[in-house]
Amino acid sequence: MFELPEFVTLARQMNETLAGKTVRLGSLGNSRHKFVWYNRTPDEFAQLAEGKTVGKARARGKWLFVPLDPGYLLLFGECGGRMLYHPAGAKLPEKYHLWLAFEDGSSLTAMTQMWGVMELYEAGREGERQYLKGMRPTPLDPEFTFDYFSALIDELITGEKRSAKALLTQDQLIPGLGNAITQDMLFRAGLHPRHPISDLHPDQRRKLYGAILGTIDEAIAKGGRYDEFDLYNRPGGYVRLMDSRAAGQPCPVCGATVEKIQYLGGSCYFCPHCQT
Ligand SMILES: [Zn+2]
């Protein structure tokens, strides 16, 4: 699934490649899929997309906003799979859940894996959508300061008990993070995924905050994770330290064997020596 660095990469590449192109034909794909959420019928989508021009795309959290000017905005969210650019004359994939054909003969296709949102809004109305309305600051927003992060932990520890992994992956507390990128954040912060956030002392909070920003920045600079693909169907350059390939192998820092556990809806990989 795409997380913040992958969406930022896709937005940047759309601005290099798609901005200014005019839609000749818009389609909600050739492959029905129960877990793709659309808010338009295929006819409505085709009618509204035709003749629109792609504006400046941007990413926030696990959402990608692509203006179709004038007046509309294409919203992708909570998805993985492939979002691909096809130059004029290139063969399209066999199946896709959305297709924009441009007047110059090039195309964009999107094919989700698992599930995903592909909705078309009147510009400005997307902010009313569930999960976008009231979204908390993401690690790329200027509001995401250390003071904000520390206050978020203070707010949370008055409620139900939460672990470090829960802080990073649950309830959109820090939008844009998912099970993949957070493994490296916890490793860099020296925290076990189950470490209770109520126990974090100021230095640990500071270290975790730094690990979140440092990991995000590095993954964006490298064009997203190596196990996801960009707009040009190339894998990202960010190789995770803690993932399925690391399990059973020596920790890159101390040499202890990296362990795997199932916890909070996904596998966790961690060093039992470095992460406590
Ligand atoms: Zn270690």
Short mmCIF file of C-alpha atoms and ligand atoms in Angstrom, two decimals:
data_model
loop_
_atom_site.label_atom_id
_atom_site.label_comp_id
_atom_site.label_asym_id
_atom_site.label_seq_id
_atom_site.Cartn_x
_atom_site.Cartn_y
_atom_site.Cartn_z
CA MET A 1 0.00 0.00 0.00
CA PHE A 2 1.16 3.51 -0.74
CA GLU A 3 2.13 5.60 2.25
CA LEU A 4 3.06 9.27 2.44
CA PRO A 5 6.44 9.03 0.60
CA GLU A 6 4.89 7.15 -2.32
CA PHE A 7 2.02 9.62 -2.66
CA VAL A 8 4.45 12.57 -2.53
CA THR A 9 6.51 10.91 -5.25
CA LEU A 10 3.45 10.31 -7.45
CA ALA A 11 2.30 13.93 -7.01
CA ARG A 12 5.74 15.25 -7.96
CA GLN A 13 5.89 13.04 -11.04
CA MET A 14 2.35 13.99 -12.09
CA ASN A 15 3.41 17.62 -11.95
CA GLU A 16 6.41 16.85 -14.18
CA THR A 17 4.45 14.78 -16.66
CA LEU A 18 0.68 15.27 -16.52
CA ALA A 19 0.14 18.91 -15.54
CA GLY A 20 -1.40 20.89 -18.37
CA LYS A 21 -2.65 17.86 -20.31
CA THR A 22 -6.28 17.87 -21.43
CA VAL A 23 -8.51 14.86 -20.88
CA ARG A 24 -9.95 13.40 -24.07
CA LEU A 25 -11.69 10.55 -22.29
CA GLY A 26 -12.20 9.56 -18.67
CA SER A 27 -13.16 6.02 -17.68
CA LEU A 28 -13.74 4.19 -14.42
CA GLY A 29 -11.87 1.23 -15.76
CA ASN A 30 -12.51 -2.13 -17.34
CA SER A 31 -12.38 -4.30 -14.26
CA ARG A 32 -15.09 -4.24 -11.60
CA HIS A 33 -13.71 -4.45 -8.11
CA LYS A 34 -15.84 -4.45 -4.98
CA PHE A 35 -13.30 -2.56 -2.92
CA VAL A 36 -12.69 0.39 -5.18
CA TRP A 37 -14.77 3.28 -3.93
CA TYR A 38 -16.17 5.54 -6.62
CA ASN A 39 -18.59 8.41 -6.09
CA ARG A 40 -19.67 8.70 -9.75
CA THR A 41 -21.24 6.40 -12.26
CA PRO A 42 -19.04 5.59 -15.26
CA ASP A 43 -21.17 7.88 -17.46
CA GLU A 44 -21.04 10.76 -15.02
CA PHE A 45 -17.29 10.39 -14.67
CA ALA A 46 -16.76 10.35 -18.44
CA GLN A 47 -18.94 13.39 -18.89
CA LEU A 48 -17.30 15.42 -16.12
CA ALA A 49 -13.69 14.50 -16.95
CA GLU A 50 -13.86 15.21 -20.68
CA GLY A 51 -12.12 18.41 -21.73
CA LYS A 52 -10.67 19.13 -18.27
CA THR A 53 -7.01 20.04 -17.79
CA VAL A 54 -4.77 18.45 -15.18
CA GLY A 55 -3.67 20.98 -12.56
CA LYS A 56 -1.02 20.84 -9.86
CA ALA A 57 -1.23 17.59 -7.88
CA ARG A 58 -0.45 17.39 -4.19
CA ALA A 59 -0.30 14.71 -1.50
CA ARG A 60 -1.46 14.83 2.09
CA GLY A 61 -1.44 11.82 4.40
CA LYS A 62 -2.44 8.82 2.29
CA TRP A 63 -4.33 10.95 -0.20
CA LEU A 64 -3.48 12.34 -3.61
CA PHE A 65 -5.32 15.39 -4.96
CA VAL A 66 -5.30 15.94 -8.72
CA PRO A 67 -7.20 19.02 -9.93
CA LEU A 68 -9.13 18.65 -13.16
CA ASP A 69 -9.64 22.26 -14.14
CA PRO A 70 -11.90 24.01 -14.26
CA GLY A 71 -13.90 23.09 -11.24
CA TYR A 72 -13.10 19.47 -10.35
CA LEU A 73 -10.67 17.41 -8.35
CA LEU A 74 -9.77 13.75 -8.70
CA LEU A 75 -9.07 12.14 -5.34
CA PHE A 76 -7.07 8.96 -4.84
CA GLY A 77 -6.65 7.58 -1.35
CA GLU A 78 -5.79 4.70 0.93
CA CYS A 79 -4.69 2.64 -2.04
CA GLY A 80 -1.75 0.71 -3.39
CA GLY A 81 -1.16 -1.02 -6.68
CA ARG A 82 -0.06 0.91 -9.74
CA MET A 83 -0.71 4.44 -10.91
CA LEU A 84 1.02 4.65 -14.25
CA TYR A 85 1.79 7.10 -17.01
CA HIS A 86 1.74 5.75 -20.55
CA PRO A 87 3.28 7.82 -23.34
CA ALA A 88 1.41 8.09 -26.65
CA GLY A 89 1.40 4.74 -28.41
CA ALA A 90 2.31 2.67 -25.32
CA LYS A 91 0.22 -0.40 -24.57
CA LEU A 92 -2.14 -0.04 -21.61
CA PRO A 93 -2.27 -2.66 -18.85
CA GLU A 94 -4.88 -5.37 -19.32
CA LYS A 95 -6.92 -4.26 -16.31
CA TYR A 96 -7.34 -0.91 -14.61
CA HIS A 97 -9.80 0.80 -12.31
CA LEU A 98 -9.47 4.26 -13.79
CA TRP A 99 -8.19 5.63 -17.08
CA LEU A 100 -7.62 9.16 -18.27
CA ALA A 101 -6.73 9.40 -21.97
CA PHE A 102 -5.21 12.76 -22.90
CA GLU A 103 -5.51 14.68 -26.15
CA ASP A 104 -1.82 14.16 -26.95
CA GLY A 105 -2.31 10.37 -26.98
CA SER A 106 -0.75 9.71 -23.56
CA SER A 107 -2.68 8.16 -20.64
CA LEU A 108 -2.86 7.66 -16.90
CA THR A 109 -4.15 4.38 -15.52
CA ALA A 110 -4.74 3.42 -11.90
CA MET A 111 -5.11 -0.12 -10.62
CA THR A 112 -5.54 -0.69 -6.93
CA GLN A 113 -4.37 -3.57 -4.88
CA MET A 114 -6.69 -4.58 -2.01
CA TRP A 115 -8.86 -1.45 -1.92
CA GLY A 116 -8.81 2.25 -2.63
CA VAL A 117 -10.68 5.47 -3.24
CA MET A 118 -11.03 6.99 -6.73
CA GLU A 119 -13.50 9.84 -6.48
CA LEU A 120 -14.23 12.99 -8.43
CA TYR A 121 -15.34 16.08 -6.50
CA GLU A 122 -16.37 19.57 -7.31
CA ALA A 123 -13.19 21.42 -6.29
CA GLY A 124 -13.29 22.29 -2.60
CA ARG A 125 -15.94 19.71 -1.71
CA GLU A 126 -13.36 16.94 -1.18
CA GLY A 127 -12.51 18.52 2.17
CA GLU A 128 -15.89 17.36 3.50
CA ARG A 129 -15.06 13.72 2.88
CA GLN A 130 -14.70 11.32 5.79
CA TYR A 131 -11.02 11.07 6.84
CA LEU A 132 -10.14 14.36 5.12
CA LYS A 133 -12.37 16.50 7.27
CA GLY A 134 -10.50 17.25 10.47
CA MET A 135 -7.36 15.38 9.43
CA ARG A 136 -4.64 15.83 12.02
CA PRO A 137 -1.28 17.35 10.97
CA THR A 138 0.87 15.01 8.90
CA PRO A 139 4.65 14.82 9.32
CA LEU A 140 5.07 17.15 6.33
CA ASP A 141 2.80 19.89 7.66
CA PRO A 142 4.45 22.89 9.37
CA GLU A 143 2.20 22.26 12.41
CA PHE A 144 3.91 18.91 13.01
CA THR A 145 6.48 20.33 15.44
CA PHE A 146 8.03 18.48 18.35
CA ASP A 147 5.76 20.41 20.72
CA TYR A 148 2.73 19.28 18.73
CA PHE A 149 3.95 15.66 18.72
CA SER A 150 4.63 15.69 22.45
CA ALA A 151 1.22 17.26 23.16
CA LEU A 152 -0.41 14.55 21.02
CA ILE A 153 1.21 11.89 23.23
CA ASP A 154 0.08 13.75 26.36
CA GLU A 155 -3.46 13.85 24.99
CA LEU A 156 -3.45 10.14 24.15
CA ILE A 157 -2.05 8.85 27.41
CA THR A 158 -5.08 10.14 29.29
CA GLY A 159 -7.21 7.65 27.29
CA GLU A 160 -6.85 3.97 26.43
CA LYS A 161 -3.39 2.39 26.62
CA ARG A 162 -1.48 2.67 23.37
CA SER A 163 1.81 1.30 22.14
CA ALA A 164 4.41 2.98 19.94
CA LYS A 165 3.12 1.07 16.92
CA ALA A 166 -0.45 2.11 17.70
CA LEU A 167 0.61 5.75 17.88
CA LEU A 168 2.19 5.51 14.45
CA THR A 169 -0.38 3.39 12.63
CA GLN A 170 -3.82 3.60 14.22
CA ASP A 171 -6.76 5.98 13.97
CA GLN A 172 -4.99 8.39 11.60
CA LEU A 173 -3.21 9.90 14.59
CA ILE A 174 -0.24 10.64 12.34
CA PRO A 175 -1.75 10.59 8.85
CA GLY A 176 0.33 9.12 6.05
CA LEU A 177 2.18 6.48 8.04
CA GLY A 178 1.45 2.78 7.60
CA ASN A 179 2.71 -0.60 8.63
CA ALA A 180 5.67 -0.48 6.24
CA ILE A 181 7.51 2.77 6.90
CA THR A 182 6.84 2.74 10.65
CA GLN A 183 9.00 -0.37 11.14
CA ASP A 184 12.09 1.66 10.32
CA MET A 185 10.93 4.58 12.45
CA LEU A 186 10.63 2.32 15.50
CA PHE A 187 14.00 0.74 14.75
CA ARG A 188 15.70 4.12 14.46
CA ALA A 189 14.00 5.28 17.65
CA GLY A 190 15.09 2.12 19.51
CA LEU A 191 11.50 1.30 20.46
CA HIS A 192 9.82 -2.09 20.53
CA PRO A 193 6.48 -1.97 18.67
CA ARG A 194 4.65 -2.78 21.93
CA HIS A 195 6.45 -0.13 23.99
CA PRO A 196 3.70 1.81 25.84
CA ILE A 197 3.66 5.48 24.91
CA SER A 198 2.80 6.40 28.50
CA ASP A 199 6.37 5.35 29.42
CA LEU A 200 8.19 7.48 26.87
CA HIS A 201 10.49 9.93 28.58
CA PRO A 202 11.35 13.25 26.90
CA ASP A 203 14.51 11.94 25.20
CA GLN A 204 12.61 9.00 23.73
CA ARG A 205 9.87 11.29 22.47
CA ARG A 206 12.51 13.48 20.85
CA LYS A 207 14.21 10.45 19.29
CA LEU A 208 10.94 9.06 17.92
CA TYR A 209 9.99 12.44 16.49
CA GLY A 210 13.38 12.65 14.77
CA ALA A 211 13.01 9.10 13.47
CA ILE A 212 9.60 9.89 11.95
CA LEU A 213 10.84 12.97 10.10
CA GLY A 214 14.21 11.47 9.15
CA THR A 215 12.67 8.31 7.71
CA ILE A 216 9.96 10.21 5.81
CA ASP A 217 12.50 12.63 4.33
CA GLU A 218 14.83 9.85 3.26
CA ALA A 219 12.03 7.81 1.70
CA ILE A 220 10.78 10.86 -0.23
CA ALA A 221 14.28 11.75 -1.40
CA LYS A 222 14.65 8.18 -2.72
CA GLY A 223 11.29 8.16 -4.52
CA GLY A 224 9.38 5.92 -2.10
CA ARG A 225 9.86 2.33 -0.95
CA TYR A 226 11.56 -0.30 -3.11
CA ASP A 227 8.47 -2.57 -2.93
CA GLU A 228 6.15 0.02 -4.53
CA PHE A 229 6.18 1.48 -8.03
CA ASP A 230 6.16 5.08 -9.22
CA LEU A 231 4.31 6.78 -12.08
CA TYR A 232 6.85 5.39 -14.57
CA ASN A 233 6.53 1.82 -13.22
CA ARG A 234 9.93 1.98 -11.54
CA PRO A 235 10.44 0.70 -7.98
CA GLY A 236 11.29 3.31 -5.35
CA GLY A 237 14.85 3.57 -4.01
CA TYR A 238 14.14 3.38 -0.28
CA VAL A 239 15.14 -0.05 0.98
CA ARG A 240 13.61 -0.78 4.36
CA LEU A 241 15.91 -1.83 7.18
CA MET A 242 13.20 -3.83 8.93
CA ASP A 243 11.02 -5.96 6.67
CA SER A 244 10.44 -9.58 5.73
CA ARG A 245 13.92 -9.85 4.23
CA ALA A 246 15.46 -8.76 7.54
CA ALA A 247 13.67 -11.42 9.63
CA GLY A 248 16.10 -14.04 10.91
CA GLN A 249 19.07 -11.96 9.69
CA PRO A 250 21.54 -10.05 11.90
CA CYS A 251 20.51 -6.54 13.00
CA PRO A 252 22.55 -4.00 10.98
CA VAL A 253 23.55 -2.24 14.22
CA CYS A 254 24.21 -4.93 16.86
CA GLY A 255 24.13 -8.26 15.03
CA ALA A 256 21.29 -9.78 17.12
CA THR A 257 18.77 -11.80 15.12
CA VAL A 258 15.85 -9.73 13.81
CA GLU A 259 12.51 -11.11 15.02
CA LYS A 260 9.04 -11.15 13.54
CA ILE A 261 5.76 -10.92 15.44
CA GLN A 262 2.14 -10.42 14.42
CA TYR A 263 0.83 -7.35 16.15
CA LEU A 264 -1.94 -4.81 15.45
CA GLY A 265 -3.00 -6.07 12.07
CA GLY A 266 0.33 -6.80 10.47
CA SER A 267 3.79 -8.28 10.79
CA CYS A 268 6.39 -6.41 12.80
CA TYR A 269 10.12 -6.88 12.31
CA PHE A 270 12.40 -5.65 15.03
CA CYS A 271 15.71 -6.12 16.80
CA PRO A 272 15.10 -7.52 20.30
CA HIS A 273 18.37 -5.96 21.49
CA CYS A 274 18.16 -2.44 20.00
CA GLN A 275 14.40 -2.00 20.39
CA THR A 276 13.03 -2.09 23.92
ZN ZN B 1 20.12 -4.51 17.07
#
